[in-house]
Amino acid sequence: MIKARHLNTHRALYKDSRADEIGLFLKISREAQRLGIKFPEDRNSRIEKVLLPYQLKALRKDKLKMIRDCYKVAENYIEYFMLTALSEWQKRWMIRK
């Protein structure tokens, strides 16, 4: 159980295409602004410069929710592990007596 938790925690791969898309848009628009290039806004794009602050806020809110959910799951794993370890310790201690 500890090995599985360790592998999941340290080797987990999380892809977030929405964050990647917003991040790429931000990088391109900042570089275009820095170089003095007028950045063409594609009306078919899901991201528009006017909506960007709201999309970033929604993305951050979703990330915080995910972190809170992961924290709750981790707490459940810890509680289960501690209860299992305690019951095993009690069984072994009672056998020795």
Backbone as JSON Lines, residues from 0, in Angstrom:
{"i":0,"aa":"M","n":[0.82,-1.2,0.0],"ca":[0.0,0.0,0.0],"c":[0.87,1.26,0.0]}
{"i":1,"aa":"I","n":[1.93,1.25,0.78],"ca":[2.82,2.41,0.83],"c":[3.51,2.6,-0.51]}
{"i":2,"aa":"K","n":[3.95,1.51,-1.13],"ca":[4.62,1.61,-2.43],"c":[3.67,2.17,-3.49]}
{"i":3,"aa":"A","n":[2.4,1.71,-3.47],"ca":[1.42,2.22,-4.44],"c":[1.16,3.7,-4.22]}
{"i":4,"aa":"R","n":[1.06,4.12,-2.97],"ca":[0.84,5.54,-2.67],"c":[2.04,6.36,-3.12]}
{"i":5,"aa":"H","n":[3.24,5.84,-2.86],"ca":[4.46,6.55,-3.24],"c":[4.52,6.72,-4.76]}
{"i":6,"aa":"L","n":[4.24,5.66,-5.49],"ca":[4.28,5.76,-6.95],"c":[3.22,6.72,-7.46]}
{"i":7,"aa":"N","n":[2.05,6.69,-6.88],"ca":[0.97,7.58,-7.31],"c":[1.3,9.04,-7.0]}
{"i":8,"aa":"T","n":[1.86,9.28,-5.84],"ca":[2.15,10.65,-5.43],"c":[3.31,11.25,-6.21]}
{"i":9,"aa":"H","n":[4.35,10.5,-6.4],"ca":[5.57,11.06,-6.97],"c":[5.7,10.86,-8.47]}
{"i":10,"aa":"R","n":[4.94,9.98,-9.05],"ca":[5.07,9.72,-10.47],"c":[3.79,9.98,-11.25]}
{"i":11,"aa":"A","n":[2.82,10.59,-10.6],"ca":[1.54,10.82,-11.26],"c":[1.69,11.86,-12.37]}
{"i":12,"aa":"L","n":[1.03,11.63,-13.46],"ca":[1.07,12.54,-14.6],"c":[-0.3,13.2,-14.73]}
{"i":13,"aa":"Y","n":[-0.29,14.5,-14.69],"ca":[-1.56,15.23,-14.76],"c":[-1.5,16.18,-15.95]}
{"i":14,"aa":"K","n":[-2.37,15.97,-16.91],"ca":[-2.44,16.83,-18.09],"c":[-3.64,17.76,-17.95]}
{"i":15,"aa":"D","n":[-3.4,19.03,-18.15],"ca":[-4.48,20.01,-18.08],"c":[-4.43,20.84,-19.36]}
{"i":16,"aa":"S","n":[-5.2,20.43,-20.34],"ca":[-5.16,21.09,-21.65],"c":[-5.7,22.52,-21.57]}
{"i":17,"aa":"R","n":[-6.68,22.76,-20.68],"ca":[-7.23,24.11,-20.55],"c":[-6.17,25.08,-20.02]}
{"i":18,"aa":"A","n":[-5.43,24.66,-19.01],"ca":[-4.37,25.51,-18.47],"c":[-3.25,25.71,-19.49]}
{"i":19,"aa":"D","n":[-2.93,24.65,-20.23],"ca":[-1.9,24.77,-21.27],"c":[-2.31,25.76,-22.35]}
{"i":20,"aa":"E","n":[-3.58,25.7,-22.74],"ca":[-4.08,26.6,-23.78],"c":[-4.05,28.06,-23.31]}
{"i":21,"aa":"I","n":[-4.5,28.31,-22.09],"ca":[-4.49,29.66,-21.55],"c":[-3.05,30.16,-21.39]}
{"i":22,"aa":"G","n":[-2.17,29.29,-20.88],"ca":[-0.77,29.67,-20.69],"c":[-0.08,30.0,-22.01]}
{"i":23,"aa":"L","n":[-0.35,29.21,-23.03],"ca":[0.23,29.47,-24.34],"c":[-0.28,30.8,-24.91]}
{"i":24,"aa":"F","n":[-1.57,31.04,-24.77],"ca":[-2.15,32.29,-25.23],"c":[-1.51,33.47,-24.51]}
{"i":25,"aa":"L","n":[-1.32,33.36,-23.19],"ca":[-0.69,34.44,-22.43],"c":[0.73,34.7,-22.88]}
{"i":26,"aa":"K","n":[1.49,33.64,-23.09],"ca":[2.89,33.8,-23.52],"c":[2.98,34.47,-24.89]}
{"i":27,"aa":"I","n":[2.16,33.99,-25.8],"ca":[2.2,34.56,-27.16],"c":[1.77,36.03,-27.14]}
{"i":28,"aa":"S","n":[0.7,36.35,-26.4],"ca":[0.23,37.74,-26.39],"c":[1.22,38.66,-25.68]}
{"i":29,"aa":"R","n":[1.87,38.19,-24.63],"ca":[2.87,39.03,-23.94],"c":[4.09,39.28,-24.81]}
{"i":30,"aa":"E","n":[4.54,38.24,-25.52],"ca":[5.69,38.42,-26.41],"c":[5.34,39.33,-27.58]}
{"i":31,"aa":"A","n":[4.15,39.19,-28.1],"ca":[3.72,40.07,-29.2],"c":[3.65,41.51,-28.73]}
{"i":32,"aa":"Q","n":[3.15,41.72,-27.52],"ca":[3.08,43.07,-26.96],"c":[4.49,43.63,-26.71]}
{"i":33,"aa":"R","n":[5.39,42.78,-26.21],"ca":[6.75,43.21,-25.92],"c":[7.49,43.6,-27.21]}
{"i":34,"aa":"L","n":[7.23,42.86,-28.28],"ca":[7.9,43.13,-29.55],"c":[7.17,44.18,-30.38]}
{"i":35,"aa":"G","n":[6.02,44.64,-29.9],"ca":[5.27,45.66,-30.61],"c":[4.48,45.13,-31.8]}
{"i":36,"aa":"I","n":[4.16,43.87,-31.78],"ca":[3.4,43.25,-32.86],"c":[1.93,43.22,-32.46]}
{"i":37,"aa":"K","n":[1.07,43.6,-33.4],"ca":[-0.36,43.53,-33.11],"c":[-0.77,42.07,-33.17]}
{"i":38,"aa":"F","n":[-1.29,41.6,-32.06],"ca":[-1.67,40.2,-31.95],"c":[-3.05,40.0,-32.56]}
{"i":39,"aa":"P","n":[-3.14,39.21,-33.62],"ca":[-4.46,39.01,-34.24],"c":[-5.33,38.1,-33.37]}
{"i":40,"aa":"E","n":[-6.52,38.57,-33.07],"ca":[-7.43,37.76,-32.27],"c":[-8.33,36.96,-33.19]}
{"i":41,"aa":"D","n":[-8.29,35.68,-33.03],"ca":[-9.1,34.78,-33.83],"c":[-10.47,34.65,-33.17]}
{"i":42,"aa":"R","n":[-11.51,35.0,-33.87],"ca":[-12.87,34.94,-33.3],"c":[-13.32,33.49,-33.1]}
{"i":43,"aa":"N","n":[-12.67,32.55,-33.77],"ca":[-13.03,31.14,-33.6],"c":[-12.31,30.51,-32.4]}
{"i":44,"aa":"S","n":[-11.35,31.24,-31.85],"ca":[-10.61,30.73,-30.71],"c":[-11.48,30.71,-29.47]}
{"i":45,"aa":"R","n":[-11.21,29.77,-28.57],"ca":[-11.98,29.7,-27.33],"c":[-11.52,30.76,-26.34]}
{"i":46,"aa":"I","n":[-10.37,31.37,-26.6],"ca":[-9.83,32.37,-25.69],"c":[-9.82,33.72,-26.39]}
{"i":47,"aa":"E","n":[-10.39,34.7,-25.76],"ca":[-10.31,36.08,-26.23],"c":[-9.7,36.9,-25.13]}
{"i":48,"aa":"K","n":[-8.99,37.94,-25.5],"ca":[-8.26,38.74,-24.52],"c":[-9.19,39.36,-23.47]}
{"i":49,"aa":"V","n":[-10.41,39.7,-23.85],"ca":[-11.35,40.32,-22.93],"c":[-11.79,39.32,-21.85]}
{"i":50,"aa":"L","n":[-11.94,38.07,-22.23],"ca":[-12.42,37.05,-21.3],"c":[-11.31,36.38,-20.49]}
{"i":51,"aa":"L","n":[-10.08,36.69,-20.81],"ca":[-8.94,36.01,-20.18],"c":[-8.93,36.12,-18.65]}
{"i":52,"aa":"P","n":[-9.15,37.29,-18.03],"ca":[-9.14,37.35,-16.56],"c":[-10.2,36.43,-15.93]}
{"i":53,"aa":"Y","n":[-11.36,36.34,-16.55],"ca":[-12.41,35.48,-16.01],"c":[-12.06,34.01,-16.16]}
{"i":54,"aa":"Q","n":[-11.43,33.68,-17.29],"ca":[-11.02,32.29,-17.5],"c":[-9.9,31.9,-16.54]}
{"i":55,"aa":"L","n":[-8.98,32.82,-16.28],"ca":[-7.92,32.54,-15.31],"c":[-8.5,32.35,-13.9]}
{"i":56,"aa":"K","n":[-9.47,33.19,-13.55],"ca":[-10.1,33.06,-12.23],"c":[-10.81,31.72,-12.1]}
{"i":57,"aa":"A","n":[-11.54,31.32,-13.15],"ca":[-12.24,30.03,-13.13],"c":[-11.25,28.87,-13.06]}
{"i":58,"aa":"L","n":[-10.13,28.99,-13.78],"ca":[-9.11,27.95,-13.75],"c":[-8.5,27.81,-12.36]}
{"i":59,"aa":"R","n":[-8.19,28.93,-11.73],"ca":[-7.64,28.9,-10.37],"c":[-8.63,28.3,-9.38]}
{"i":60,"aa":"K","n":[-9.9,28.66,-9.54],"ca":[-10.94,28.12,-8.66],"c":[-11.03,26.59,-8.82]}
{"i":61,"aa":"D","n":[-10.98,26.11,-10.06],"ca":[-11.02,24.67,-10.31],"c":[-9.8,23.97,-9.73]}
{"i":62,"aa":"K","n":[-8.63,24.6,-9.86],"ca":[-7.39,24.01,-9.31],"c":[-7.48,23.91,-7.79]}
{"i":63,"aa":"L","n":[-7.98,24.96,-7.13],"ca":[-8.11,24.93,-5.68],"c":[-9.09,23.84,-5.24]}
{"i":64,"aa":"K","n":[-10.18,23.68,-5.99],"ca":[-11.13,22.62,-5.67],"c":[-10.47,21.25,-5.8]}
{"i":65,"aa":"M","n":[-9.69,21.07,-6.87],"ca":[-8.99,19.81,-7.07],"c":[-8.01,19.54,-5.93]}
{"i":66,"aa":"I","n":[-7.28,20.57,-5.5],"ca":[-6.32,20.41,-4.41],"c":[-7.04,20.04,-3.12]}
{"i":67,"aa":"R","n":[-8.17,20.69,-2.85],"ca":[-8.94,20.35,-1.63],"c":[-9.45,18.92,-1.7]}
{"i":68,"aa":"D","n":[-9.93,18.5,-2.86],"ca":[-10.41,17.12,-3.01],"c":[-9.27,16.12,-2.81]}
{"i":69,"aa":"C","n":[-8.1,16.43,-3.39],"ca":[-6.94,15.55,-3.23],"c":[-6.51,15.49,-1.77]}
{"i":70,"aa":"Y","n":[-6.59,16.6,-1.07],"ca":[-6.23,16.64,0.34],"c":[-7.16,15.74,1.16]}
{"i":71,"aa":"K","n":[-8.46,15.78,0.84],"ca":[-9.41,14.92,1.55],"c":[-9.12,13.45,1.29]}
{"i":72,"aa":"V","n":[-8.79,13.11,0.04],"ca":[-8.46,11.72,-0.29],"c":[-7.2,11.29,0.45]}
{"i":73,"aa":"A","n":[-6.2,12.17,0.5],"ca":[-4.97,11.84,1.22],"c":[-5.25,11.64,2.7]}
{"i":74,"aa":"E","n":[-6.11,12.46,3.28],"ca":[-6.47,12.28,4.69],"c":[-7.15,10.93,4.91]}
{"i":75,"aa":"N","n":[-8.01,10.53,3.98],"ca":[-8.67,9.23,4.09],"c":[-7.66,8.09,4.01]}
{"i":76,"aa":"Y","n":[-6.68,8.2,3.1],"ca":[-5.62,7.19,3.01],"c":[-4.84,7.1,4.32]}
{"i":77,"aa":"I","n":[-4.5,8.24,4.88],"ca":[-3.73,8.26,6.12],"c":[-4.54,7.63,7.25]}
{"i":78,"aa":"E","n":[-5.81,8.0,7.36],"ca":[-6.66,7.44,8.4],"c":[-6.78,5.92,8.26]}
{"i":79,"aa":"Y","n":[-7.0,5.45,7.02],"ca":[-7.1,4.02,6.78],"c":[-5.79,3.31,7.13]}
{"i":80,"aa":"F","n":[-4.68,3.9,6.72],"ca":[-3.37,3.3,7.01],"c":[-3.13,3.22,8.51]}
{"i":81,"aa":"M","n":[-3.44,4.31,9.22],"ca":[-3.22,4.32,10.67],"c":[-4.11,3.3,11.37]}
{"i":82,"aa":"L","n":[-5.37,3.2,10.97],"ca":[-6.27,2.22,11.59],"c":[-5.81,0.79,11.3]}
{"i":83,"aa":"T","n":[-5.36,0.55,10.08],"ca":[-4.87,-0.78,9.73],"c":[-3.6,-1.11,10.5]}
{"i":84,"aa":"A","n":[-2.69,-0.14,10.57],"ca":[-1.44,-0.37,11.3],"c":[-1.71,-0.6,12.79]}
{"i":85,"aa":"L","n":[-2.63,0.17,13.36],"ca":[-2.97,0.01,14.77],"c":[-3.58,-1.36,15.04]}
{"i":86,"aa":"S","n":[-4.51,-1.79,14.18],"ca":[-5.14,-3.1,14.4],"c":[-4.12,-4.23,14.24]}
{"i":87,"aa":"E","n":[-3.22,-4.12,13.29],"ca":[-2.18,-5.14,13.12],"c":[-1.24,-5.15,14.32]}
{"i":88,"aa":"W","n":[-0.9,-4.0,14.82],"ca":[-0.03,-3.92,15.99],"c":[-0.7,-4.55,17.2]}
{"i":89,"aa":"Q","n":[-1.99,-4.26,17.38],"ca":[-2.73,-4.84,18.51],"c":[-2.81,-6.36,18.39]}
{"i":90,"aa":"K","n":[-3.06,-6.88,17.18],"ca":[-3.11,-8.33,16.98],"c":[-1.79,-8.97,17.35]}
{"i":91,"aa":"R","n":[-0.69,-8.41,16.88],"ca":[0.63,-8.98,17.15],"c":[1.0,-8.86,18.62]}
{"i":92,"aa":"W","n":[0.62,-7.75,19.21],"ca":[0.93,-7.55,20.63],"c":[0.15,-8.52,21.48]}
{"i":93,"aa":"M","n":[-1.12,-8.76,21.12],"ca":[-1.96,-9.69,21.88],"c":[-1.46,-11.12,21.72]}
{"i":94,"aa":"I","n":[-0.94,-11.46,20.55],"ca":[-0.41,-12.82,20.33],"c":[0.82,-13.05,21.2]}
{"i":95,"aa":"R","n":[1.67,-12.05,21.33],"ca":[2.9,-12.18,22.14],"c":[2.6,-12.36,23.61]}
{"i":96,"aa":"K","n":[1.53,-11.77,24.09],"ca":[1.18,-11.92,25.5],"c":[0.66,-13.27,25.72]}
